[in-house]
mmCIF file of C-alpha atoms in Angstrom:
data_model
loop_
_atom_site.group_PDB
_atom_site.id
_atom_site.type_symbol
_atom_site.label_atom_id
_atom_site.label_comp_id
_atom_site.label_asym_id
_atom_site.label_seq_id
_atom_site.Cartn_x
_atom_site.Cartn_y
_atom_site.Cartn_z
ATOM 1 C CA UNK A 19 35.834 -15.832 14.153
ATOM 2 C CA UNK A 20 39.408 -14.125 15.605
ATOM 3 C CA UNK A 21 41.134 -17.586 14.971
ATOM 4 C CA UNK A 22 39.384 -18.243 11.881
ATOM 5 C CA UNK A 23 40.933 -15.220 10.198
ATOM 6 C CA UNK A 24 44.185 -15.324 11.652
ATOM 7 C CA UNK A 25 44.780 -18.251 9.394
ATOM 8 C CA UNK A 26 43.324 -16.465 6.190
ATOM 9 C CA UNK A 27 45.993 -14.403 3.635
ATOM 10 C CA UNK A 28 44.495 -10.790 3.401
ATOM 11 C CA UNK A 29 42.299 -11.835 0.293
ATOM 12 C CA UNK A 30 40.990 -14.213 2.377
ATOM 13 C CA UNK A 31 40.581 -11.998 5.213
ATOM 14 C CA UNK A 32 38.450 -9.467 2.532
ATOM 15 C CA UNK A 33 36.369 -12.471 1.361
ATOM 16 C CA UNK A 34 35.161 -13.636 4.756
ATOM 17 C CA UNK A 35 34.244 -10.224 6.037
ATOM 18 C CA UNK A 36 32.554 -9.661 2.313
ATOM 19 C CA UNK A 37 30.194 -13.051 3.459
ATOM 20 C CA UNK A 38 29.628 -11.616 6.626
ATOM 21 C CA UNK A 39 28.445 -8.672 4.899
ATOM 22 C CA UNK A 40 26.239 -10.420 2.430
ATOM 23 C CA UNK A 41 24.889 -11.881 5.456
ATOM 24 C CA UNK A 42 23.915 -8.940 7.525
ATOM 25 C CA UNK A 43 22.342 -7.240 4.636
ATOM 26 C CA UNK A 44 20.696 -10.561 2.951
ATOM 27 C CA UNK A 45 17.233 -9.846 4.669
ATOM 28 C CA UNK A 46 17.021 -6.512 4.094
ATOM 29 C CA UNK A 47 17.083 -6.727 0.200
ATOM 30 C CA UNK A 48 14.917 -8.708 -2.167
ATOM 31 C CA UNK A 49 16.486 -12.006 -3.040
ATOM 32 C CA UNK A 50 14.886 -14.554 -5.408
ATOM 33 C CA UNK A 51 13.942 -16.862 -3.034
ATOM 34 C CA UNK A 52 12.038 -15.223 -1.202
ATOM 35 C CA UNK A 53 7.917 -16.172 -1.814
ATOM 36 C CA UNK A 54 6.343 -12.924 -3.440
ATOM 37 C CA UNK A 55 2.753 -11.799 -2.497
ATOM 38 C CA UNK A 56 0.276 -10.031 -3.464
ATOM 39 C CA UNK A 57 -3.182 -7.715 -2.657
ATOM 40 C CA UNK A 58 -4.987 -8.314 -6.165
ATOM 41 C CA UNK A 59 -6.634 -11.899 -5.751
ATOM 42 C CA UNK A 60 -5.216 -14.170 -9.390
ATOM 43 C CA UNK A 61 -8.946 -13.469 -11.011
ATOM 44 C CA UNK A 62 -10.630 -10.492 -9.206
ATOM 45 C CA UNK A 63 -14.542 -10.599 -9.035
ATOM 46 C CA UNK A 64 -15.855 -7.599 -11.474
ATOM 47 C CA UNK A 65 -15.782 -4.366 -9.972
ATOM 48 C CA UNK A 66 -19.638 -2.982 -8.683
ATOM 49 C CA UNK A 67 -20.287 -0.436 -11.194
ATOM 50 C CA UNK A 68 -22.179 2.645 -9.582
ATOM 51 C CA UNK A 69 -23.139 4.254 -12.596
ATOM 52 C CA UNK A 70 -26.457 6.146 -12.285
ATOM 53 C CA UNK A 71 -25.574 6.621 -8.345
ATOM 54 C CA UNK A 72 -23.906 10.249 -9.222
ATOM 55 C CA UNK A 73 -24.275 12.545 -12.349
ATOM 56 C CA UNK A 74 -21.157 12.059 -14.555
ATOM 57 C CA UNK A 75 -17.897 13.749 -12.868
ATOM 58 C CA UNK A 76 -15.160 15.470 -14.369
ATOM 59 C CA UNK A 77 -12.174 14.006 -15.409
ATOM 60 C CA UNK A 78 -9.894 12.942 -11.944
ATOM 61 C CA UNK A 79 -6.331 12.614 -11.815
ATOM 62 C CA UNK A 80 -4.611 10.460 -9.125
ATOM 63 C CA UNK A 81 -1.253 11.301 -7.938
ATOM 64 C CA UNK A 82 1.064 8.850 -7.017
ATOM 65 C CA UNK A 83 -0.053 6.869 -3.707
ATOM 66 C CA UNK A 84 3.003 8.234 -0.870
ATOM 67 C CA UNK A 85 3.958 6.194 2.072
ATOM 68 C CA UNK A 86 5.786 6.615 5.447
ATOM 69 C CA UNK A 87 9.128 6.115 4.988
ATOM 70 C CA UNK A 88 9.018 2.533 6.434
ATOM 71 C CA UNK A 89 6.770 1.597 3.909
ATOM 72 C CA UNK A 90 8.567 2.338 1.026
ATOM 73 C CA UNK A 91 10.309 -0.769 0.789
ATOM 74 C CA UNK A 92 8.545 -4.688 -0.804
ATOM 75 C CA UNK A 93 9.690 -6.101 2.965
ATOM 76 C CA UNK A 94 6.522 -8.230 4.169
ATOM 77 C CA UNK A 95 6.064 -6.703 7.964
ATOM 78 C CA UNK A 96 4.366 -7.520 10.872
ATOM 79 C CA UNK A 97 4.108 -6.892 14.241
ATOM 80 C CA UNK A 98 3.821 -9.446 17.034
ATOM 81 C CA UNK A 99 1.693 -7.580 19.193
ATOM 82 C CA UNK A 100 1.117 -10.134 21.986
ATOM 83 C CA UNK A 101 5.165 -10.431 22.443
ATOM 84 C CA UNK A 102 6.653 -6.976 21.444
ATOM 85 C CA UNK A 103 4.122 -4.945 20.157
ATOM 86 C CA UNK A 104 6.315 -1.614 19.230
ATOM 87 C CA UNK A 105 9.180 -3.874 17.213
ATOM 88 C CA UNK A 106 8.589 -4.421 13.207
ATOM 89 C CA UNK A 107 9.446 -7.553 11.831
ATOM 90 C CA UNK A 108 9.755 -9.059 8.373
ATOM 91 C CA UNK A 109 9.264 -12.277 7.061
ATOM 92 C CA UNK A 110 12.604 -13.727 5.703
ATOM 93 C CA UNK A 111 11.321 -16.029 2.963
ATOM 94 C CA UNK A 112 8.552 -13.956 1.632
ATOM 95 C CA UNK A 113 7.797 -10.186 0.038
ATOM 96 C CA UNK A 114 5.747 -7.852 -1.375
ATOM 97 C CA UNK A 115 5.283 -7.788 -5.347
ATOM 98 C CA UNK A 116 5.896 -4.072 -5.189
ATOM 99 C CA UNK A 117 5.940 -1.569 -2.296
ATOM 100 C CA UNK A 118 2.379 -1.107 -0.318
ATOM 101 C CA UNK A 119 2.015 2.437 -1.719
ATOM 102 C CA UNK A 120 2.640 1.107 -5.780
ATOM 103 C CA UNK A 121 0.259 -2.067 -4.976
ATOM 104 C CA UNK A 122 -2.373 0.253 -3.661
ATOM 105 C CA UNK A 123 -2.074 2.940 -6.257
ATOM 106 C CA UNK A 124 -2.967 -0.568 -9.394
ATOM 107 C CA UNK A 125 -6.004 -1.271 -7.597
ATOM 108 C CA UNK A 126 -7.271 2.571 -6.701
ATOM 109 C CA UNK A 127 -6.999 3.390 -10.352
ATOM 110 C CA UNK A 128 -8.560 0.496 -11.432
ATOM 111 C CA UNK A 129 -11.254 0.561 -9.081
ATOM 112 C CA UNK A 130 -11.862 4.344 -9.833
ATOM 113 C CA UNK A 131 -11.782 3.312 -13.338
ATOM 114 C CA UNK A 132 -14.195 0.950 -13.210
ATOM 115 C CA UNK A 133 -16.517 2.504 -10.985
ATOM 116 C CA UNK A 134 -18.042 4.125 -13.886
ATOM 117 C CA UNK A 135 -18.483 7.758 -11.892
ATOM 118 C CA UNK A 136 -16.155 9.751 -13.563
ATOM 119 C CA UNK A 137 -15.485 10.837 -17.290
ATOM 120 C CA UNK A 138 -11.832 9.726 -17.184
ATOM 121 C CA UNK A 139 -9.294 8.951 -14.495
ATOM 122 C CA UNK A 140 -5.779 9.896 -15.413
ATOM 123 C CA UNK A 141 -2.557 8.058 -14.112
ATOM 124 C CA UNK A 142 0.223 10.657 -12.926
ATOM 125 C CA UNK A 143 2.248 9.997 -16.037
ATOM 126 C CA UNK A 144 -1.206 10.430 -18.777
ATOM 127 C CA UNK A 145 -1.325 13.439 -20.748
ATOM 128 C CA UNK A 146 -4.687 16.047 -20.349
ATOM 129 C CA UNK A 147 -6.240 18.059 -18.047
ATOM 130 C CA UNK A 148 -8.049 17.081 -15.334
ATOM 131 C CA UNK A 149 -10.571 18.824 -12.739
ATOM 132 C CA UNK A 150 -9.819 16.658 -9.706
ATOM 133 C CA UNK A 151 -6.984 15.415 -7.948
ATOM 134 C CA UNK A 152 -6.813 13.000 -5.951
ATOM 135 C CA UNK A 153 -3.654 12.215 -3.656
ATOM 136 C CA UNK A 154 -3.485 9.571 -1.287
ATOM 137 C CA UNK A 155 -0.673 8.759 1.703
ATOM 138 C CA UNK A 156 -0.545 5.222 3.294
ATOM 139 C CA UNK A 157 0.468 5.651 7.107
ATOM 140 C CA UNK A 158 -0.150 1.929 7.848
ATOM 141 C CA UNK A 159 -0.062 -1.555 6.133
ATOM 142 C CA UNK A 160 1.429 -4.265 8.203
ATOM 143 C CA UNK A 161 0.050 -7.765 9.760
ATOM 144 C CA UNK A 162 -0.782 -7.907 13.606
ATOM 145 C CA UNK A 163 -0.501 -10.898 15.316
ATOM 146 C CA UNK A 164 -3.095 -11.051 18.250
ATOM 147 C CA UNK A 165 -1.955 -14.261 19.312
ATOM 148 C CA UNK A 166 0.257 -17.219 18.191
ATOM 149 C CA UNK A 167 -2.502 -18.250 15.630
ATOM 150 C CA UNK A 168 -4.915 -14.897 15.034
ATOM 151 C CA UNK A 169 -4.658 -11.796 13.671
ATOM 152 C CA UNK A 170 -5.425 -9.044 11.613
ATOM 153 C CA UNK A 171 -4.065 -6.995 8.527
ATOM 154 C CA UNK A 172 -4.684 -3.332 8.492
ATOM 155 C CA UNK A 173 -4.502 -0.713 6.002
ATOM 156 C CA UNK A 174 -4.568 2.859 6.516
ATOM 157 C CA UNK A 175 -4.302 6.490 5.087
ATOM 158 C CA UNK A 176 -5.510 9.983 4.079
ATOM 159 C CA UNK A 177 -7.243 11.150 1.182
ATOM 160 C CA UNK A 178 -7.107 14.570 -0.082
ATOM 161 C CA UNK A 179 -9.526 15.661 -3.281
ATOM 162 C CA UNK A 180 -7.811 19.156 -4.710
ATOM 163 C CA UNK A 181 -9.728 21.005 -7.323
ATOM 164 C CA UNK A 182 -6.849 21.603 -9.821
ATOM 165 C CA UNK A 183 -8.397 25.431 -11.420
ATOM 166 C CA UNK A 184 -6.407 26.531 -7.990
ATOM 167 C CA UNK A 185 -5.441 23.898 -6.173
ATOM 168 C CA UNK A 186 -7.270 24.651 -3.297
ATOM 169 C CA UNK A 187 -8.366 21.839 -0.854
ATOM 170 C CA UNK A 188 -12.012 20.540 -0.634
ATOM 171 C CA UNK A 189 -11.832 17.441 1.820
ATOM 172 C CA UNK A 190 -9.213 15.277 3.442
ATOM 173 C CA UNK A 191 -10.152 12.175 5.447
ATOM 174 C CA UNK A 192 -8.323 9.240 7.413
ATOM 175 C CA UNK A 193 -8.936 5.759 6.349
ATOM 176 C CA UNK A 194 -8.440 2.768 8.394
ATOM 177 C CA UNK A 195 -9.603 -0.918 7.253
ATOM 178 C CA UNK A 196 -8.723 -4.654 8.765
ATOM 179 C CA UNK A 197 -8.994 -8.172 7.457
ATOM 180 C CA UNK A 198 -9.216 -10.900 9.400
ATOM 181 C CA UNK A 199 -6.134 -13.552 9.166
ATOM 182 C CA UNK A 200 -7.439 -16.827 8.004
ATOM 183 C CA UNK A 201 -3.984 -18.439 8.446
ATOM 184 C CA UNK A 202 -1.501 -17.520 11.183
ATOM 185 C CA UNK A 203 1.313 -17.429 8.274
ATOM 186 C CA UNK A 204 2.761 -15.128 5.361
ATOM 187 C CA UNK A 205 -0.161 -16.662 2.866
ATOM 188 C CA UNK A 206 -2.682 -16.030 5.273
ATOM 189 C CA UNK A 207 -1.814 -12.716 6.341
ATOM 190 C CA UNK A 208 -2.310 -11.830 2.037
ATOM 191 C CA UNK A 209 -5.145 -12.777 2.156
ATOM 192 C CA UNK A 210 -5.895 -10.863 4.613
ATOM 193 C CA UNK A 211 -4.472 -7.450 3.448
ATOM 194 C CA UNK A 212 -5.849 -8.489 0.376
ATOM 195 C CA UNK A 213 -9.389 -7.875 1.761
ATOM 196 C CA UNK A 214 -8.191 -4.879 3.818
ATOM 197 C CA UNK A 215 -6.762 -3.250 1.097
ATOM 198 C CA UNK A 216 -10.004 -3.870 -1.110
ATOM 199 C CA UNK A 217 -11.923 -2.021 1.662
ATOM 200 C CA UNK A 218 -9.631 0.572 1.642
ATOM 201 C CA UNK A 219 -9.692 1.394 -1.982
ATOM 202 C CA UNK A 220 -13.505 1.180 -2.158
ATOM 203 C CA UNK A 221 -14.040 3.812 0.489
ATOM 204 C CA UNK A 222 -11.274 6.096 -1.041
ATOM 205 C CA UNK A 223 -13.104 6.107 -4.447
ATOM 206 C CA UNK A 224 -16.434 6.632 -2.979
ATOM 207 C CA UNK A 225 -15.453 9.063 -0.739
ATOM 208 C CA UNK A 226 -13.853 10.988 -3.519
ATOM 209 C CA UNK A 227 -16.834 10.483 -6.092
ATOM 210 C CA UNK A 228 -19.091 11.810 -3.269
ATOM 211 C CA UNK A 229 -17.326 14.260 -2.460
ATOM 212 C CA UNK A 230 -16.635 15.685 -5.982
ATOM 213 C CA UNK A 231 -20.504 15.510 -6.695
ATOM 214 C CA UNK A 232 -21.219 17.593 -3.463
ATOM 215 C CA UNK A 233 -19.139 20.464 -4.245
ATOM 216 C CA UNK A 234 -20.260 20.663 -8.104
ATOM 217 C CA UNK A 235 -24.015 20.830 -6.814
ATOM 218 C CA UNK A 236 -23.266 23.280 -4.160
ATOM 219 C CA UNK A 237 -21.360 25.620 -6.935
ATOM 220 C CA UNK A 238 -24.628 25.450 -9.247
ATOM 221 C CA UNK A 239 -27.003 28.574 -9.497
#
Protein backbone atom coordinates (compact mmCIF):
# COMPACT_ATOMS: atom_id res chain seq x y z
CA UNK A 1 0.00 0.00 0.00
CA UNK A 2 3.50 2.18 0.88
CA UNK A 3 4.54 1.73 -2.87
CA UNK A 4 1.20 2.18 -4.17
CA UNK A 5 1.02 5.73 -2.85
CA UNK A 6 4.39 6.74 -3.39
CA UNK A 7 3.46 6.88 -7.01
CA UNK A 8 0.12 8.89 -6.40
CA UNK A 9 0.22 13.11 -6.63
CA UNK A 10 -1.24 14.29 -3.19
CA UNK A 11 -4.90 14.28 -4.67
CA UNK A 12 -4.31 10.98 -5.36
CA UNK A 13 -2.81 10.23 -2.15
CA UNK A 14 -6.33 11.92 -0.46
CA UNK A 15 -8.48 9.77 -2.80
CA UNK A 16 -7.00 6.39 -1.94
CA UNK A 17 -6.99 6.91 1.79
CA UNK A 18 -10.79 8.43 1.23
CA UNK A 19 -11.55 4.52 -0.36
CA UNK A 20 -9.89 3.06 2.39
CA UNK A 21 -12.10 4.97 4.52
CA UNK A 22 -15.29 4.19 2.72
CA UNK A 23 -14.14 0.79 3.22
CA UNK A 24 -13.62 0.55 6.91
CA UNK A 25 -16.83 2.25 7.62
CA UNK A 26 -18.99 0.50 4.65
CA UNK A 27 -20.40 -2.21 7.12
CA UNK A 28 -21.14 -0.21 9.76
CA UNK A 29 -23.72 2.05 7.90
CA UNK A 30 -26.80 1.11 5.93
CA UNK A 31 -26.05 0.80 2.26
CA UNK A 32 -28.69 -0.11 -0.37
CA UNK A 33 -27.63 -3.32 -0.99
CA UNK A 34 -27.88 -4.68 1.80
CA UNK A 35 -31.26 -7.27 2.10
CA UNK A 36 -33.70 -5.50 4.66
CA UNK A 37 -35.75 -7.60 7.19
CA UNK A 38 -38.33 -7.55 9.09
CA UNK A 39 -40.44 -8.85 12.52
CA UNK A 40 -44.11 -8.15 11.11
CA UNK A 41 -44.83 -11.30 8.81
CA UNK A 42 -46.13 -9.50 4.88
CA UNK A 43 -50.00 -10.38 6.01
CA UNK A 44 -50.18 -10.87 9.84
CA UNK A 45 -52.92 -13.36 11.11
CA UNK A 46 -55.71 -11.07 13.03
CA UNK A 47 -54.82 -10.20 16.37
CA UNK A 48 -56.85 -12.52 19.36
CA UNK A 49 -59.18 -10.04 20.65
CA UNK A 50 -59.65 -10.49 24.55
CA UNK A 51 -62.49 -8.39 24.94
CA UNK A 52 -64.81 -9.54 27.76
CA UNK A 53 -61.52 -11.12 29.55
CA UNK A 54 -61.10 -7.65 31.68
CA UNK A 55 -63.62 -4.77 32.40
CA UNK A 56 -62.81 -1.86 30.02
CA UNK A 57 -59.38 -0.02 31.09
CA UNK A 58 -58.49 3.43 31.00
CA UNK A 59 -56.92 5.05 28.34
CA UNK A 60 -52.84 3.77 28.17
CA UNK A 61 -50.13 5.64 26.78
CA UNK A 62 -46.92 3.90 25.54
CA UNK A 63 -43.70 5.64 25.65
CA UNK A 64 -41.24 5.16 23.21
CA UNK A 65 -39.70 1.45 23.33
CA UNK A 66 -35.61 2.31 24.68
CA UNK A 67 -32.80 0.03 23.90
CA UNK A 68 -29.20 -0.68 25.09
CA UNK A 69 -27.03 1.32 23.38
CA UNK A 70 -25.93 -1.53 21.01
CA UNK A 71 -29.23 -1.86 19.89
CA UNK A 72 -29.91 1.33 18.69
CA UNK A 73 -28.62 0.85 15.40
CA UNK A 74 -30.77 -1.35 12.00
CA UNK A 75 -27.29 -3.68 12.04
CA UNK A 76 -28.67 -7.43 11.80
CA UNK A 77 -26.52 -9.15 14.86
CA UNK A 78 -25.75 -12.34 15.97
CA UNK A 79 -23.68 -14.17 18.02
CA UNK A 80 -21.85 -17.38 17.15
CA UNK A 81 -22.05 -18.94 20.35
CA UNK A 82 -20.43 -22.32 19.58
CA UNK A 83 -17.14 -20.34 18.19
CA UNK A 84 -16.93 -17.01 20.18
CA UNK A 85 -19.77 -16.66 22.18
CA UNK A 86 -18.99 -13.01 23.87
CA UNK A 87 -18.13 -11.31 20.16
CA UNK A 88 -21.25 -9.56 18.18
CA UNK A 89 -21.37 -9.90 14.68
CA UNK A 90 -23.41 -8.46 11.83
CA UNK A 91 -24.47 -9.69 8.72
CA UNK A 92 -22.87 -7.67 5.82
CA UNK A 93 -25.53 -8.03 3.14
CA UNK A 94 -28.58 -7.77 5.23
CA UNK A 95 -30.43 -5.25 7.97
CA UNK A 96 -33.03 -4.37 10.01
CA UNK A 97 -36.06 -2.24 8.52
CA UNK A 98 -35.72 0.02 11.52
CA UNK A 99 -33.87 -0.34 14.85
CA UNK A 100 -35.16 -3.40 17.25
CA UNK A 101 -36.58 -0.88 19.76
CA UNK A 102 -38.80 1.21 16.70
CA UNK A 103 -39.82 -2.39 15.16
CA UNK A 104 -40.99 -3.50 18.54
CA UNK A 105 -42.68 -0.33 19.59
CA UNK A 106 -45.27 -0.87 15.60
CA UNK A 107 -46.23 -4.13 16.77
CA UNK A 108 -46.77 -3.36 20.81
CA UNK A 109 -49.10 -0.58 19.85
CA UNK A 110 -50.81 -2.41 17.47
CA UNK A 111 -51.19 -5.39 19.41
CA UNK A 112 -52.36 -3.28 22.48
CA UNK A 113 -54.62 -1.68 20.09
CA UNK A 114 -56.16 -4.47 18.95
CA UNK A 115 -56.44 -6.35 21.97
CA UNK A 116 -59.62 -4.65 22.60
CA UNK A 117 -58.80 -4.16 26.65
CA UNK A 118 -58.34 -0.71 26.85
CA UNK A 119 -60.44 2.50 25.96
CA UNK A 120 -57.63 4.02 23.86
CA UNK A 121 -53.91 3.51 23.52
CA UNK A 122 -52.01 6.66 22.77
CA UNK A 123 -48.66 6.82 20.71
CA UNK A 124 -45.97 9.16 22.49
CA UNK A 125 -46.56 11.87 19.94
CA UNK A 126 -50.97 11.69 20.28
CA UNK A 127 -52.57 14.41 22.01
CA UNK A 128 -54.91 13.56 25.49
CA UNK A 129 -54.60 12.34 28.67
CA UNK A 130 -54.03 9.11 29.60
CA UNK A 131 -54.21 6.99 33.01
CA UNK A 132 -51.48 4.47 32.23
CA UNK A 133 -48.14 4.44 31.00
CA UNK A 134 -46.52 2.05 29.76
CA UNK A 135 -42.61 2.14 29.04
CA UNK A 136 -40.72 -0.59 27.76
CA UNK A 137 -36.59 -1.14 27.43
CA UNK A 138 -35.21 -3.91 25.09
CA UNK A 139 -31.91 -5.36 26.74
CA UNK A 140 -31.65 -8.16 24.13
CA UNK A 141 -32.55 -8.95 20.43
CA UNK A 142 -29.89 -10.75 18.54
CA UNK A 143 -29.65 -14.38 16.71
CA UNK A 144 -27.64 -17.25 18.50
CA UNK A 145 -26.10 -19.71 16.62
CA UNK A 146 -26.00 -23.09 18.60
CA UNK A 147 -24.26 -24.77 15.97
CA UNK A 148 -23.23 -24.36 12.27
CA UNK A 149 -26.93 -25.03 11.22
CA UNK A 150 -29.29 -24.31 14.59
CA UNK A 151 -30.21 -21.69 16.53
CA UNK A 152 -32.33 -19.44 18.23
CA UNK A 153 -33.54 -15.68 18.19
CA UNK A 154 -34.23 -14.07 21.46
CA UNK A 155 -35.93 -11.07 22.55
CA UNK A 156 -35.84 -9.50 25.80
CA UNK A 157 -36.82 -6.54 28.16
CA UNK A 158 -38.59 -4.79 31.07
CA UNK A 159 -41.89 -3.46 31.39
CA UNK A 160 -42.84 -0.79 33.68
CA UNK A 161 -46.85 0.26 34.03
CA UNK A 162 -46.76 4.01 35.80
CA UNK A 163 -50.05 5.42 36.88
CA UNK A 164 -49.67 8.95 35.37
CA UNK A 165 -52.11 11.04 38.42
CA UNK A 166 -48.38 10.76 40.15
CA UNK A 167 -46.29 8.84 38.39
CA UNK A 168 -45.72 6.44 40.86
CA UNK A 169 -44.71 2.81 39.89
CA UNK A 170 -47.15 -0.19 40.09
CA UNK A 171 -45.18 -3.21 38.47
CA UNK A 172 -42.04 -3.78 36.48
CA UNK A 173 -41.19 -7.20 35.03
CA UNK A 174 -38.34 -8.85 32.79
CA UNK A 175 -39.32 -10.45 29.61
CA UNK A 176 -37.39 -12.98 27.80
CA UNK A 177 -38.81 -14.97 24.59
CA UNK A 178 -36.92 -17.35 21.80
CA UNK A 179 -37.81 -18.61 18.36
CA UNK A 180 -36.50 -21.37 16.97
CA UNK A 181 -34.25 -20.81 13.62
CA UNK A 182 -35.80 -22.65 10.79
CA UNK A 183 -32.88 -21.72 8.49
CA UNK A 184 -29.26 -21.38 9.61
CA UNK A 185 -29.18 -17.92 7.52
CA UNK A 186 -30.22 -14.08 7.74
CA UNK A 187 -33.97 -15.15 6.34
CA UNK A 188 -34.22 -17.75 8.73
CA UNK A 189 -33.05 -16.10 11.69
CA UNK A 190 -36.38 -13.35 10.77
CA UNK A 191 -38.32 -15.62 10.96
CA UNK A 192 -37.31 -16.51 13.86
CA UNK A 193 -37.26 -13.13 15.77
CA UNK A 194 -40.29 -12.67 14.04
CA UNK A 195 -41.98 -15.28 16.31
CA UNK A 196 -39.88 -14.19 19.32
CA UNK A 197 -40.77 -10.84 19.06
CA UNK A 198 -44.61 -11.79 18.67
CA UNK A 199 -44.24 -13.60 22.04
CA UNK A 200 -42.72 -10.83 23.46
CA UNK A 201 -45.27 -8.26 22.63
CA UNK A 202 -48.17 -10.54 23.63
CA UNK A 203 -46.92 -11.03 27.15
CA UNK A 204 -46.06 -7.24 27.51
CA UNK A 205 -49.71 -6.29 26.67
CA UNK A 206 -51.19 -8.87 28.83
CA UNK A 207 -49.09 -8.33 31.51
CA UNK A 208 -49.91 -4.68 31.42
CA UNK A 209 -53.81 -5.19 30.88
CA UNK A 210 -53.63 -7.51 33.95
CA UNK A 211 -51.92 -5.63 35.77
CA UNK A 212 -53.89 -2.35 35.24
CA UNK A 213 -57.20 -4.32 36.07
CA UNK A 214 -55.65 -5.56 39.44
CA UNK A 215 -54.82 -2.32 40.84
CA UNK A 216 -58.27 -0.57 39.73
CA UNK A 217 -60.15 -3.49 41.65
CA UNK A 218 -57.94 -3.32 44.60
CA UNK A 219 -58.57 0.73 44.76
CA UNK A 220 -62.52 0.08 44.71
CA UNK A 221 -64.60 0.48 48.02
Amino acid sequence: MRHLCSKCSPVGKRAVLAGLVLLATGCATSVSWQAPYDITPPHPAPLASTTGSTAMLPVLRLRPVSAVHWLETDSYQYHLLYQDPQRLLAYRDARWIGTPPQMIASRLQRQLEESGQWRAVLTPLSRGSSVWLLQVRLTDFVVNFSGPDAGAALVAGTATLVKTADYQVVAQRHFRFTGTLPSANAQGGAKAMATASARFVRAVSSWAAQTAATEHSARQP
